[in-house]
CSV table of C-alpha atoms and ligand atoms in Angstrom, one decimal:
chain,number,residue,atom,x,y,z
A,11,UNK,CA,29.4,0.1,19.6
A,12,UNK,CA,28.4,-3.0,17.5
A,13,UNK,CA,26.1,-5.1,19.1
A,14,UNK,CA,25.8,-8.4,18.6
A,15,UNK,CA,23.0,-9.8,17.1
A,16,UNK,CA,21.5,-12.0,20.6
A,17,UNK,CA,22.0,-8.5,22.0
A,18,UNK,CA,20.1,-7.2,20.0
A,19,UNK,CA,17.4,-9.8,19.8
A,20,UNK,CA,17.2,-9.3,23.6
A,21,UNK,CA,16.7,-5.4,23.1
A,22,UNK,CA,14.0,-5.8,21.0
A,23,UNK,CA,12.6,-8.1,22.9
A,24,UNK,CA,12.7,-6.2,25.9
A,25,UNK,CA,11.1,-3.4,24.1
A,26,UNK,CA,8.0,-5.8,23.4
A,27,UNK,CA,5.3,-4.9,25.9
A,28,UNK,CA,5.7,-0.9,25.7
A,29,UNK,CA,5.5,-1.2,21.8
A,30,UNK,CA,2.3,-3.0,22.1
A,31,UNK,CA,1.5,-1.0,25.0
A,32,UNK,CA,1.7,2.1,22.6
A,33,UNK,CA,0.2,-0.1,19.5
A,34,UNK,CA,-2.9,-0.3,21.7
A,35,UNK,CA,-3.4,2.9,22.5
A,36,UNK,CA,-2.9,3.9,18.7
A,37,UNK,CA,-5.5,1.0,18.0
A,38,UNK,CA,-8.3,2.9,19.9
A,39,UNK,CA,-8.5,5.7,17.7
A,40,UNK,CA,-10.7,5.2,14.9
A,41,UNK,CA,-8.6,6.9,12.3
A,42,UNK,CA,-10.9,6.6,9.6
A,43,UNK,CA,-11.1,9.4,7.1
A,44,UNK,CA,-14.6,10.7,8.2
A,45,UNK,CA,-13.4,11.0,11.2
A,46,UNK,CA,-11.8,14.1,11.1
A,47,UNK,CA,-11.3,14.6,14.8
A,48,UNK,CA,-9.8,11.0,16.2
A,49,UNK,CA,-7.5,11.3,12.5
A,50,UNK,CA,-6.3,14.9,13.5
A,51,UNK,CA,-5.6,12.9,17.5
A,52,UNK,CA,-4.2,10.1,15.6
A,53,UNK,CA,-1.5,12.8,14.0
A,54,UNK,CA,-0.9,14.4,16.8
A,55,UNK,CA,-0.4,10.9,19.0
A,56,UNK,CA,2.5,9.7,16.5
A,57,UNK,CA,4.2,13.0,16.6
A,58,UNK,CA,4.2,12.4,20.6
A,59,UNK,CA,5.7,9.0,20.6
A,60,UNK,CA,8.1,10.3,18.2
A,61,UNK,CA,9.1,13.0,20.2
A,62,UNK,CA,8.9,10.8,23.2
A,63,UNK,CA,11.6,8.7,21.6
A,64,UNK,CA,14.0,10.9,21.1
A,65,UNK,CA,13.0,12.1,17.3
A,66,UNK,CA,12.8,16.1,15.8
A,67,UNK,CA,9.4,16.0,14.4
A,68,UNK,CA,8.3,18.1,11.6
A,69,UNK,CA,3.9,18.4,11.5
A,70,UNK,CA,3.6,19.0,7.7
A,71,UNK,CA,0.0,20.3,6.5
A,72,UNK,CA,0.9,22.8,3.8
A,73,UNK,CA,-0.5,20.3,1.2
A,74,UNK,CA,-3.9,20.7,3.1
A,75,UNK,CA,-6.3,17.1,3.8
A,76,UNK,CA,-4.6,15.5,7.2
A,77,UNK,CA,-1.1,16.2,8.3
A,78,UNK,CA,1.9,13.8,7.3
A,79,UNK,CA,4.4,13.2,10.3
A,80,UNK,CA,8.2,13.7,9.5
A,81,UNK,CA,10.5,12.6,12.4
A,82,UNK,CA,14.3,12.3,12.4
A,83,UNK,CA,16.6,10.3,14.5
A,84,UNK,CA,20.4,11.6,14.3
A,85,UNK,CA,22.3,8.5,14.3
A,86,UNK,CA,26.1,7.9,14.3
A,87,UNK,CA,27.2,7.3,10.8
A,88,UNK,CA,26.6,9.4,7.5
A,89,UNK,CA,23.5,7.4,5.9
A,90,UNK,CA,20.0,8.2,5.9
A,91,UNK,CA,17.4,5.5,5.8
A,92,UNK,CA,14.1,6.8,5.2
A,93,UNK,CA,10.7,4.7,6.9
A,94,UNK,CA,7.4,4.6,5.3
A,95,UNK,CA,4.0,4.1,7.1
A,96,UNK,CA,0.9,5.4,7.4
A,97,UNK,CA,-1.6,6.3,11.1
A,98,UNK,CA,-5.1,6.2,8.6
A,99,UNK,CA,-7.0,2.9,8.5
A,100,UNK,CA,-10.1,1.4,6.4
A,101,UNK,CA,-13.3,1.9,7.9
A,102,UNK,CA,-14.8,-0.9,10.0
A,103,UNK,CA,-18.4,-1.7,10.4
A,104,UNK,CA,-18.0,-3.8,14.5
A,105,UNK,CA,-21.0,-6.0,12.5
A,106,UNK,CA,-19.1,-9.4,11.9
A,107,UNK,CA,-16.1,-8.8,14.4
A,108,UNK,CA,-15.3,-10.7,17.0
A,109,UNK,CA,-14.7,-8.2,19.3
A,110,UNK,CA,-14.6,-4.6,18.3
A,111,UNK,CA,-12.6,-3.0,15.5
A,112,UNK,CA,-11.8,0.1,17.9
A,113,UNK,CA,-11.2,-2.3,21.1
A,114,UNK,CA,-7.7,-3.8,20.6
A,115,UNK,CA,-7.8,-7.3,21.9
A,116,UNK,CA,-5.3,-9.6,22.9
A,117,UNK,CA,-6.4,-13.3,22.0
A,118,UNK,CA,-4.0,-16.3,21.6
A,119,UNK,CA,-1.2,-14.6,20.6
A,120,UNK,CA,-2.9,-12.7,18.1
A,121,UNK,CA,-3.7,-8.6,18.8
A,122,UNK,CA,-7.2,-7.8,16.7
A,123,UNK,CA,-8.3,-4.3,15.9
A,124,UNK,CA,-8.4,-2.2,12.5
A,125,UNK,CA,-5.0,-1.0,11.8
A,126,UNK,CA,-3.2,-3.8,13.7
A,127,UNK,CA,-1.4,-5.0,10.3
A,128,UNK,CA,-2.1,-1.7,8.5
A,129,UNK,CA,-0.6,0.3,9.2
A,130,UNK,CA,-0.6,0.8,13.0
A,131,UNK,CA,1.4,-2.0,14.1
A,132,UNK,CA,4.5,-1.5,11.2
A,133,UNK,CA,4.4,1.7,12.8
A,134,UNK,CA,5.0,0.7,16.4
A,135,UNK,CA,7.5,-2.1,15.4
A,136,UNK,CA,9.4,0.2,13.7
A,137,UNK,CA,9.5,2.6,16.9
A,138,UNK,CA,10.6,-0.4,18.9
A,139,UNK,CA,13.6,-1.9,16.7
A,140,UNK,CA,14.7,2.5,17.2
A,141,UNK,CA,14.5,2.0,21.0
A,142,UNK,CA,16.6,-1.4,21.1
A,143,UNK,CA,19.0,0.8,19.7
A,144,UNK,CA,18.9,3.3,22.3
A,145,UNK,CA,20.1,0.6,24.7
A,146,UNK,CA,23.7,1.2,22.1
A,147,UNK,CA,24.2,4.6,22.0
A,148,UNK,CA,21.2,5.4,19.8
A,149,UNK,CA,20.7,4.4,15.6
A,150,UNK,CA,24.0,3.7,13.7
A,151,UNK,CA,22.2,5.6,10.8
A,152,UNK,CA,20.0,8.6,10.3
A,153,UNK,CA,16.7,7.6,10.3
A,154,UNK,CA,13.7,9.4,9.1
A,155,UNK,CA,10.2,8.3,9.6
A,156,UNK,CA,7.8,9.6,7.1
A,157,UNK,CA,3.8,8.7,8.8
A,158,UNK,CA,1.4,9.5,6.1
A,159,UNK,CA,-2.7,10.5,6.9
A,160,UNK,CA,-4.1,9.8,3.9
A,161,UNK,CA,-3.0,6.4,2.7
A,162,UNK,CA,-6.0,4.8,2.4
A,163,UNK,CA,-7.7,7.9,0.3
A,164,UNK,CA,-4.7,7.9,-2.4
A,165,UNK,CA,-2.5,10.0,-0.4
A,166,UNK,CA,-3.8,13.3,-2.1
A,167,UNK,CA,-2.0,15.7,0.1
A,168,UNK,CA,1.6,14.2,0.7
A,169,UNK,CA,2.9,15.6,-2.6
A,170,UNK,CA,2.2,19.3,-1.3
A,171,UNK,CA,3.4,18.1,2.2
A,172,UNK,CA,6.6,17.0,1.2
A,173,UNK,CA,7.2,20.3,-0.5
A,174,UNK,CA,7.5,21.6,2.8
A,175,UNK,CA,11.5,23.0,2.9
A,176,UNK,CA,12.2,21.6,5.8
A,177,UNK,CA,11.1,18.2,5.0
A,178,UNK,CA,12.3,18.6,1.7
A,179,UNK,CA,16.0,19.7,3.1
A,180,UNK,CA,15.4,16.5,5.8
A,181,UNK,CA,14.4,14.2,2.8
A,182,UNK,CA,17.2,15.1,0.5
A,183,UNK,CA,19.6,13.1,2.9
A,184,UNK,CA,17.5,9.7,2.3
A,185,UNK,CA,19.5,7.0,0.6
A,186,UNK,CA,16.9,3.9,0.6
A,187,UNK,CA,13.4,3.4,1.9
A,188,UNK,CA,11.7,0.6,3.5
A,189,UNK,CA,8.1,1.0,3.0
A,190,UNK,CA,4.8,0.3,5.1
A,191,UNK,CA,3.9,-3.3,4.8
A,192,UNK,CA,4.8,-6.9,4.5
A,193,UNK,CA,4.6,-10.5,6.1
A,194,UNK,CA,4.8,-14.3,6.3
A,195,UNK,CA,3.7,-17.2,4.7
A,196,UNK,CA,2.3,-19.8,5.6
A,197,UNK,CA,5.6,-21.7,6.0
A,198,UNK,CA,6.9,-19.0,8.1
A,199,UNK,CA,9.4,-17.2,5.3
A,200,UNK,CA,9.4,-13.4,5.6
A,201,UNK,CA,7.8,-11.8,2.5
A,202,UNK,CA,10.1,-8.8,0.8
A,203,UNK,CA,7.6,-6.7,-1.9
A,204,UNK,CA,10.2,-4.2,-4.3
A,205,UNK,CA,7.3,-2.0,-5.4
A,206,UNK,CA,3.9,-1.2,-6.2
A,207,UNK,CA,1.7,-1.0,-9.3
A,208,UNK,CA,0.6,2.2,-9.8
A,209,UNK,CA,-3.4,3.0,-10.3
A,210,UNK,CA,-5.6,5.3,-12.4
A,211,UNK,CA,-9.4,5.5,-11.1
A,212,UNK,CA,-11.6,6.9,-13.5
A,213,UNK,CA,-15.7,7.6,-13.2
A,214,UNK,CA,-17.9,7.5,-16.4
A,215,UNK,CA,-21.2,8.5,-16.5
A,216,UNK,CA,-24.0,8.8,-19.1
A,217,UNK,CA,-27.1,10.7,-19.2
A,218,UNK,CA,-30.8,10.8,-21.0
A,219,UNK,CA,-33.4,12.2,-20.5
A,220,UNK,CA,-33.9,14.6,-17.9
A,221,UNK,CA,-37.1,13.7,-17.5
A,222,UNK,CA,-37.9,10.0,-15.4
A,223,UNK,CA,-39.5,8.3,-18.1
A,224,UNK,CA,-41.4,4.7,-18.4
A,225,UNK,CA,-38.8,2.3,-20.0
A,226,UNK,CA,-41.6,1.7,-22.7
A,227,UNK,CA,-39.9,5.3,-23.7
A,228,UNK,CA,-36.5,3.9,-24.5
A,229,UNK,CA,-38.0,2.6,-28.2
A,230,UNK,CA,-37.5,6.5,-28.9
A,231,UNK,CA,-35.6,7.8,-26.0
A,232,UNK,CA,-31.8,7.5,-24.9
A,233,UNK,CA,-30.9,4.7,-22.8
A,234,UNK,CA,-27.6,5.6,-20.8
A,235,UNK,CA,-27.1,2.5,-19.4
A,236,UNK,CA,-26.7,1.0,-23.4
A,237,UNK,CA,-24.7,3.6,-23.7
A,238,UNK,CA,-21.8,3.1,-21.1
A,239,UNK,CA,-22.2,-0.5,-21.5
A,240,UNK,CA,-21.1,0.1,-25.2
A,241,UNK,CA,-18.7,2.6,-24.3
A,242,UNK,CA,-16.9,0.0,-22.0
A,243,UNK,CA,-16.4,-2.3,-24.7
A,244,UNK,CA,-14.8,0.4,-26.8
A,245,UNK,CA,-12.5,-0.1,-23.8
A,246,UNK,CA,-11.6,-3.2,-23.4
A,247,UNK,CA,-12.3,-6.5,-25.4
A,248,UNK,CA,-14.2,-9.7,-24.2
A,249,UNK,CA,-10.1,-11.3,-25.0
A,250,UNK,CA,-9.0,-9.0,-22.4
A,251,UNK,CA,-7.0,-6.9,-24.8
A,252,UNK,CA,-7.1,-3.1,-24.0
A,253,UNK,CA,-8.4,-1.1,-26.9
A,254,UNK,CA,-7.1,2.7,-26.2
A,255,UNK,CA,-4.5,3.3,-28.1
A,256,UNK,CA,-1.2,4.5,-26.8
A,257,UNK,CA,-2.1,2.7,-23.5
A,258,UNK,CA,0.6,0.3,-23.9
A,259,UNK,CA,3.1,2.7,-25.5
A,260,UNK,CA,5.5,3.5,-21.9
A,261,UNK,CA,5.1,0.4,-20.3
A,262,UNK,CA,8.3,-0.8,-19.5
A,263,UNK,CA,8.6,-4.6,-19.7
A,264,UNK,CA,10.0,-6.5,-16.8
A,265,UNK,CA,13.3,-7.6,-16.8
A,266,UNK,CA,14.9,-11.0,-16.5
A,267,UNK,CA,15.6,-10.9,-13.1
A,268,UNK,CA,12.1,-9.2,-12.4
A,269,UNK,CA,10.7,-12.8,-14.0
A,270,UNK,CA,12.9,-14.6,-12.3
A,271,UNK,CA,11.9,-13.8,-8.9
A,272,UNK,CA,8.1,-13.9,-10.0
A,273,UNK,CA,8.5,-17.6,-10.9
A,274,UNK,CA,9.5,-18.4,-7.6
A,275,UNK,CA,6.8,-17.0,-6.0
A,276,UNK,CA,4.3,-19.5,-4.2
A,277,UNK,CA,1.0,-19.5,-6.2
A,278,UNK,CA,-1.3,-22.2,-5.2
A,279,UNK,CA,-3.7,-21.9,-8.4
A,280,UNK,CA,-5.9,-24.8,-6.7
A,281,UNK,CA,-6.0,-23.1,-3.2
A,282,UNK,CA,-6.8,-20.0,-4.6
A,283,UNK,CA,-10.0,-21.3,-6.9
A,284,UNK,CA,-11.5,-23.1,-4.2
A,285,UNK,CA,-11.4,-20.3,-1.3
A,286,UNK,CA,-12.7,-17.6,-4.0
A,287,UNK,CA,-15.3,-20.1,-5.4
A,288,UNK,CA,-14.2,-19.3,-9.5
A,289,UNK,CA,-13.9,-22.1,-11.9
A,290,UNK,CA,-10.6,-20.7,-13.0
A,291,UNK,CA,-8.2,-17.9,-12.8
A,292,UNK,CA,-7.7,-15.2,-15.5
A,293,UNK,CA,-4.9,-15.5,-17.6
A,294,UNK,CA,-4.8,-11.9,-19.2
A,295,UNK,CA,-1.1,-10.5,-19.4
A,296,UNK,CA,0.7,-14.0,-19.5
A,297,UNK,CA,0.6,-17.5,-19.3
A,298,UNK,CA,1.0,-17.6,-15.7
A,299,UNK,CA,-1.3,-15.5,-13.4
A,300,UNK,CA,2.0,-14.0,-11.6
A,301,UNK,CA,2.2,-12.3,-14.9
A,302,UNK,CA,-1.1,-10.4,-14.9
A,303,UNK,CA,-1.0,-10.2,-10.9
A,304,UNK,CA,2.3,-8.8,-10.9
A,305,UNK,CA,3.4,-7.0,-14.4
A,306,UNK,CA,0.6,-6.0,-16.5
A,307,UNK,CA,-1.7,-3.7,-16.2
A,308,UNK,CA,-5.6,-4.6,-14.8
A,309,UNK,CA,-8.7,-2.8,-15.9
A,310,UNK,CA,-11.2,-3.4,-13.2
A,311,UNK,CA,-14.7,-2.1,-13.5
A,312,UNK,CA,-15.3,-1.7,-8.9
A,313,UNK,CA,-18.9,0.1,-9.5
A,314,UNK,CA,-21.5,-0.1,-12.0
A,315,UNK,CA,-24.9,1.7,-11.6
A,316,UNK,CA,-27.9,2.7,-13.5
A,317,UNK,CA,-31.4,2.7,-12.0
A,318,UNK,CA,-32.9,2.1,-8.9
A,319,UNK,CA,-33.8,-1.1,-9.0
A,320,UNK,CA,-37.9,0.3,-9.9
A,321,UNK,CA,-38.7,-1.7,-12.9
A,322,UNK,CA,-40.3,-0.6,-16.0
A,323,UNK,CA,-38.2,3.0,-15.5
A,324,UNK,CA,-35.3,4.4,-17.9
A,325,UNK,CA,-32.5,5.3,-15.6
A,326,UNK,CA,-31.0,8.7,-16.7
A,327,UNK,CA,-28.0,8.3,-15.0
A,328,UNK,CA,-25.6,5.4,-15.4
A,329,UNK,CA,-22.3,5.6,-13.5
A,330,UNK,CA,-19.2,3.4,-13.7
A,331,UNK,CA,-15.7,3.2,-11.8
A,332,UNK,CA,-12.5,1.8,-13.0
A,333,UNK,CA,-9.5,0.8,-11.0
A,334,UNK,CA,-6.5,0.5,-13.7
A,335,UNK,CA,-3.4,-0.4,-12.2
A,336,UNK,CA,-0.4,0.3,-14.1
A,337,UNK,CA,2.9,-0.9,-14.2
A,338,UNK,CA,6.1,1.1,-14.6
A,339,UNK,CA,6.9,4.3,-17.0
A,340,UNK,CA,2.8,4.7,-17.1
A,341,UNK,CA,1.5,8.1,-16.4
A,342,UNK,CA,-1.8,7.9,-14.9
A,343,UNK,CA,-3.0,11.5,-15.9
A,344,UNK,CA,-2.2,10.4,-19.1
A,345,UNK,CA,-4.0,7.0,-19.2
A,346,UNK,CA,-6.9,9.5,-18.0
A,347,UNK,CA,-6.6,11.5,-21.2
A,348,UNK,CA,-6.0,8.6,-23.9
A,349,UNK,CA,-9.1,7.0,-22.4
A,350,UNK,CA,-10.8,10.1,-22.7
A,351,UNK,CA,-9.5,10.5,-26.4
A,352,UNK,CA,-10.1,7.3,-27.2
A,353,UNK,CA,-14.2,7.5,-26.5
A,354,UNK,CA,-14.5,10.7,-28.0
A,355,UNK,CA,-12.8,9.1,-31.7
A,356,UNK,CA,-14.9,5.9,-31.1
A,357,UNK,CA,-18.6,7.7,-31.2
A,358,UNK,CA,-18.6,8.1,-27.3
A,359,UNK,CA,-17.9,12.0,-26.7
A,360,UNK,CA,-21.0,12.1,-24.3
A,361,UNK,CA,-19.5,9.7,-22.1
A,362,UNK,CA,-18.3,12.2,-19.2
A,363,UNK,CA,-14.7,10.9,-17.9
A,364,UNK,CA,-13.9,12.0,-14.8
A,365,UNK,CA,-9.9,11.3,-13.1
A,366,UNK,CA,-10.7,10.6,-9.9
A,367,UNK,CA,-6.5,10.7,-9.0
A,368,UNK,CA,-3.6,8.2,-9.6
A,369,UNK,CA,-0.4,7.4,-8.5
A,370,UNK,CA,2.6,5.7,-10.9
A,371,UNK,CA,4.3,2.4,-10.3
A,372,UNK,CA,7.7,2.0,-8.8
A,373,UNK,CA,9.8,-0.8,-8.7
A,374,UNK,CA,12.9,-1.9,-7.1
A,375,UNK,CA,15.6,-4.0,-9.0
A,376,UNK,CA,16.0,-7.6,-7.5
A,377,UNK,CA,19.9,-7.2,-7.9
A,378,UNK,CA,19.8,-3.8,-6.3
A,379,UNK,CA,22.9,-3.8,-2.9
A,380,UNK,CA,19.8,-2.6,-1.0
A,381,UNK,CA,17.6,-5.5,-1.5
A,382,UNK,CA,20.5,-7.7,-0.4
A,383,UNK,CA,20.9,-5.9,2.5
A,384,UNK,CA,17.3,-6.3,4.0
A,385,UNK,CA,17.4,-9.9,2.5
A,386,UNK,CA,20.2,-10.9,4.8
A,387,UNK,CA,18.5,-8.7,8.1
A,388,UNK,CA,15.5,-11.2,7.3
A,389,UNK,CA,17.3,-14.3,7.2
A,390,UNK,CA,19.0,-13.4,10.4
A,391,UNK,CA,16.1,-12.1,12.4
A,392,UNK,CA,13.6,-15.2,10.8
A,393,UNK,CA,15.8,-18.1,10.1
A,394,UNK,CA,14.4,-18.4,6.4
A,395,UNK,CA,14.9,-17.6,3.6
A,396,UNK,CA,13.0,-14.3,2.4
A,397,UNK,CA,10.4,-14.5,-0.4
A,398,UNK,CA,11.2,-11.7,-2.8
A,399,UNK,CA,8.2,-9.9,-4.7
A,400,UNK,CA,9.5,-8.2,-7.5
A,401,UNK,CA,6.5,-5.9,-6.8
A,402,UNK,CA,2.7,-6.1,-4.9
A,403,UNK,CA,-0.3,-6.1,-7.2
A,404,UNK,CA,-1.1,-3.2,-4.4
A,405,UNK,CA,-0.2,0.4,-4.8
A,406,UNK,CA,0.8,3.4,-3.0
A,407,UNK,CA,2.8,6.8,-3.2
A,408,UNK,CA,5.6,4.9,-3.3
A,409,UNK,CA,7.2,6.7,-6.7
A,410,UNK,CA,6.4,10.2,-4.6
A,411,UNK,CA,8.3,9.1,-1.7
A,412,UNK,CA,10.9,7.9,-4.1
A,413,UNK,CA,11.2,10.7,-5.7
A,414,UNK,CA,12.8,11.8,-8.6
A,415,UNK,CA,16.3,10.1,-7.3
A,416,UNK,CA,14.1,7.1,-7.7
A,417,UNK,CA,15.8,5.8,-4.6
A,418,UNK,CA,15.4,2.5,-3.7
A,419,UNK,CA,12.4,0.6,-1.8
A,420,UNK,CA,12.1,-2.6,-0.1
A,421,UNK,CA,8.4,-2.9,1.6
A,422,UNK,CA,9.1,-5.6,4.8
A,423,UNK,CA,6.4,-5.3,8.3
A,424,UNK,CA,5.0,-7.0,10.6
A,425,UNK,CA,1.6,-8.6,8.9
A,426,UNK,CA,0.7,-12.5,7.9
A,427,UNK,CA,-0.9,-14.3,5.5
A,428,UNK,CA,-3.9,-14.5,8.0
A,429,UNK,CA,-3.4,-10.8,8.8
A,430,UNK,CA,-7.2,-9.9,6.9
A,431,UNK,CA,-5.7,-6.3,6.3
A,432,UNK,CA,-9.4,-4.1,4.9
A,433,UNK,CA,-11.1,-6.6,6.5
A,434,UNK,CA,-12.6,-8.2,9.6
A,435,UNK,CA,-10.8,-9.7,12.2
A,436,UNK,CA,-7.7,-7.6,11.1
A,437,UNK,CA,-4.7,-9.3,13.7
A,438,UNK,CA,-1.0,-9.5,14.0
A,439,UNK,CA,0.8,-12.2,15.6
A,440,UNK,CA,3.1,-11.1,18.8
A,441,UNK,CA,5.4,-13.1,17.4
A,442,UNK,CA,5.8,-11.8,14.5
A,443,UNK,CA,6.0,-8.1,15.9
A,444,UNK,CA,8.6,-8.7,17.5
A,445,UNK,CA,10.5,-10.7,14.5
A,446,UNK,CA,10.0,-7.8,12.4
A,447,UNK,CA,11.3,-5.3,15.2
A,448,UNK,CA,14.3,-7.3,15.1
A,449,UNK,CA,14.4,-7.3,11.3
A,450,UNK,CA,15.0,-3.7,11.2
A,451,UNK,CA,17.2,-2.8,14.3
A,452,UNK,CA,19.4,-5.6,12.2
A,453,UNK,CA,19.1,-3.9,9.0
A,454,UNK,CA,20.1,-0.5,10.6
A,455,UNK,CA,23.1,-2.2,11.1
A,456,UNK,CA,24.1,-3.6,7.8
A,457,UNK,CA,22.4,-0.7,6.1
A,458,UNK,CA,24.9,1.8,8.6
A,459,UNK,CA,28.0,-0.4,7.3
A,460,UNK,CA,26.8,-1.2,4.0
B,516,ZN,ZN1,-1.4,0.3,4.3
């Protein structure tokens, strides 16, 4: 059976109201890491509606942290598409919502709550665009449906999850992966993201004295805040230019068709310096800010701490995080250790370093047959053209989930520019639910005959 595409459009329609039915009921548990208990529900909810729809479900826990949900649809042709998402959310304070995080709420079209665009409602279209197909005889493809806990912490248990045999033996039969997120502009064009940038978070930390001294002291004792502050300009320069050495060595540059695609992108330089208030935007990695958003590799310094706030006191502590994000072919356990290297050879061996966790880039080739093939679902469920990211400035376990066949990964969902994923207000459209619902029972179709 081939449907055609109004019959499917009318499937997926149809499928609508239980999806966000389901969504809703997802929405109300507060699946935030310290939350153990409404996480482990959370878990235990999406292996129900997985089962509920027809799915084999494999509970995998052997990597320890919360559980990652495997589920597998047995469709009627040989491939295997494999489905990102994640059931964890970002914490969410109710102070500054208008209506609470944990209360989905139906407003104007809109549905609010934390997780509605990550990573709950991908999730739920995804379930629905599998049971317009049921309405056919069931998927024209295997499908498996990989629902990660631990997204929003880094993902620290999915690599021992997935070395579960079973999910490994399921897993083995993936061809192509379409991963958790993705959107609309403004102008109503679907938003297609080929990878992620891969990050490195690191913690330094200085000491002094042990003893809490008067900052009079610090013409004869340590100062550690000094001392990291110098230490991070062994780091990095006020030009921007990283200063390890070897940091640059594996970074593979992007290709021609990579650039290509980033040119097109929509970058409103204007819009963006008056609605973040900054005089200008940074132009480190390139002359255009695609260049450092999208393909080189960002030092961020996200914490920086020393003393209380008392005055006239030395700190003995001073504490800062970095966020690197990396770009493909670098190793973050290795960025750890040049870093480390690098401060010990520069006069900064007290600095403590301490790897916090990474994850590598991965990126998609524009050209890839796959990327064609969810490019022309999008055009024919949204009537526009897609707009292809040759990568997010985001990142993910998406090289894990990859794997070593380095399969390839399209990330496409339900989300919008006004969307306020991590923050408040988080929403999705209706509309665009169901758009994206339809986007992927059509691209189990071409993907099936492709
Ligand atoms: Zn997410």
């Amino acid at each position: 059976v081939r449907p055609a595409p109004h019959r499917l459009r009318s499937a997926c329609a149809a499928q609508t109201p239980r999806a966000l039915q389901d969504l809703q009921a997802l929405l109300r548990l507060p699946s935030v890491a310290d939350q153990a208990p409404f996480v482990t529900a959370t878990a235990i909810a999406v292996a129900d509606l997985c089962t509920r729809d027809g799915a084999e479900v494999l509970r995998l826990d052997r990597g320890g942290g919360f559980p990652a949900i495997l589920a597998r649809w047995r469709g009627r042709g040989p491939r295997t598409l494999l489905l990102y998402n994640h059931y964890d959310v970002q914490p969410a304070d109710p102070e500054g919502w208008a209506s609470p995080p944990f209360a989905p709420t139906l407003r104007g079209g809109r549905l609010f709550a934390r997780g509605a665009a990550d990573n709950k409602g991908d999730l739920l279209c995804r379930l629905a665009a599998l049971r317009a197909w049921t309405a056919f005889g069931g998927p024209p493809c295997d499908v498996l449906l990989l629902v990660d806990g631990e997204e929003e912490s880094g993902s620290p248990s999915l690599r021992g999850h997935l070395a579960d045999p079973a999910a490994a033996a399921w897993l083995a039969a993936a061809e192509a992966v379409i991963w958790e997120f993705g959107g609309r502009e403004p102008d109503g064009r679907p938003d297609l993201y080929l990878g992620v940038k891969g990050l490195c978070e690191l913690v330094l930390r200085t000491t002094g004295a042990a003893a809490l001294l008067h900052a009079a002291m610090g013409a004869i004792a340590p100062s550690p805040a000094w001392r990291l502050v110098w230490a991070l300009g062994a780091l990095k320069g006020p030009d921007g230019r990283v200063l390890v050495p070897g940091f640059h060595d594996a970074i593979r540059p992007p290709t021609a068709v990579e650039r290509a695609a980033a040119a097109r992108l929509p970058l409103d330089e204007a819009d963006l310096r008056a609605r973040w208030g900054v005089p200008a935007l940074l132009r480190e990695g390139g002359a255009d800010p695609r260049d450092a958003l999208l393909f080189a590799p960002t030092w961020t310094v996200t914490e920086l701490r020393a003393g209380a706030g008392a005055p006239a006191v030395l700190p003995r502590e001073a504490v800062a995080r970095l966020d690197i994000r990396l770009v493909p072919e670098q190793d973050p356990a290795r960025v750890a250790a040049l870093v480390e290297a690098h401060l010990a050879a520069s006069g900064f061996a007290d600095v403590a370093v301490d790897y916090l966790g990474g994850e590598p880039a991965h990126r998609t080739a524009p050209d890839h047959p796959f990327v064609a093939a969810v490019a022309a679902a999008a055009r024919q469920a949204y009537g526009a053209e897609p707009v292809v990211h040759p990568t997010s400035a985001g990142s993910g376990p998406m090289a894990l989930v990859a794997g070593p066949r380095r399969l390839p990964v399209v990330s496409a969902g339900c989300g919008y520019w006004g969307a306020q994923a991590h923050g408040l207000d988080e929403n999705i459209r209706v509309a665009d639910f169901e758009a994206a619902a339809l986007h992927m029972a059509l691209l189990l179709q071409r993907f099936a005959e492709g």
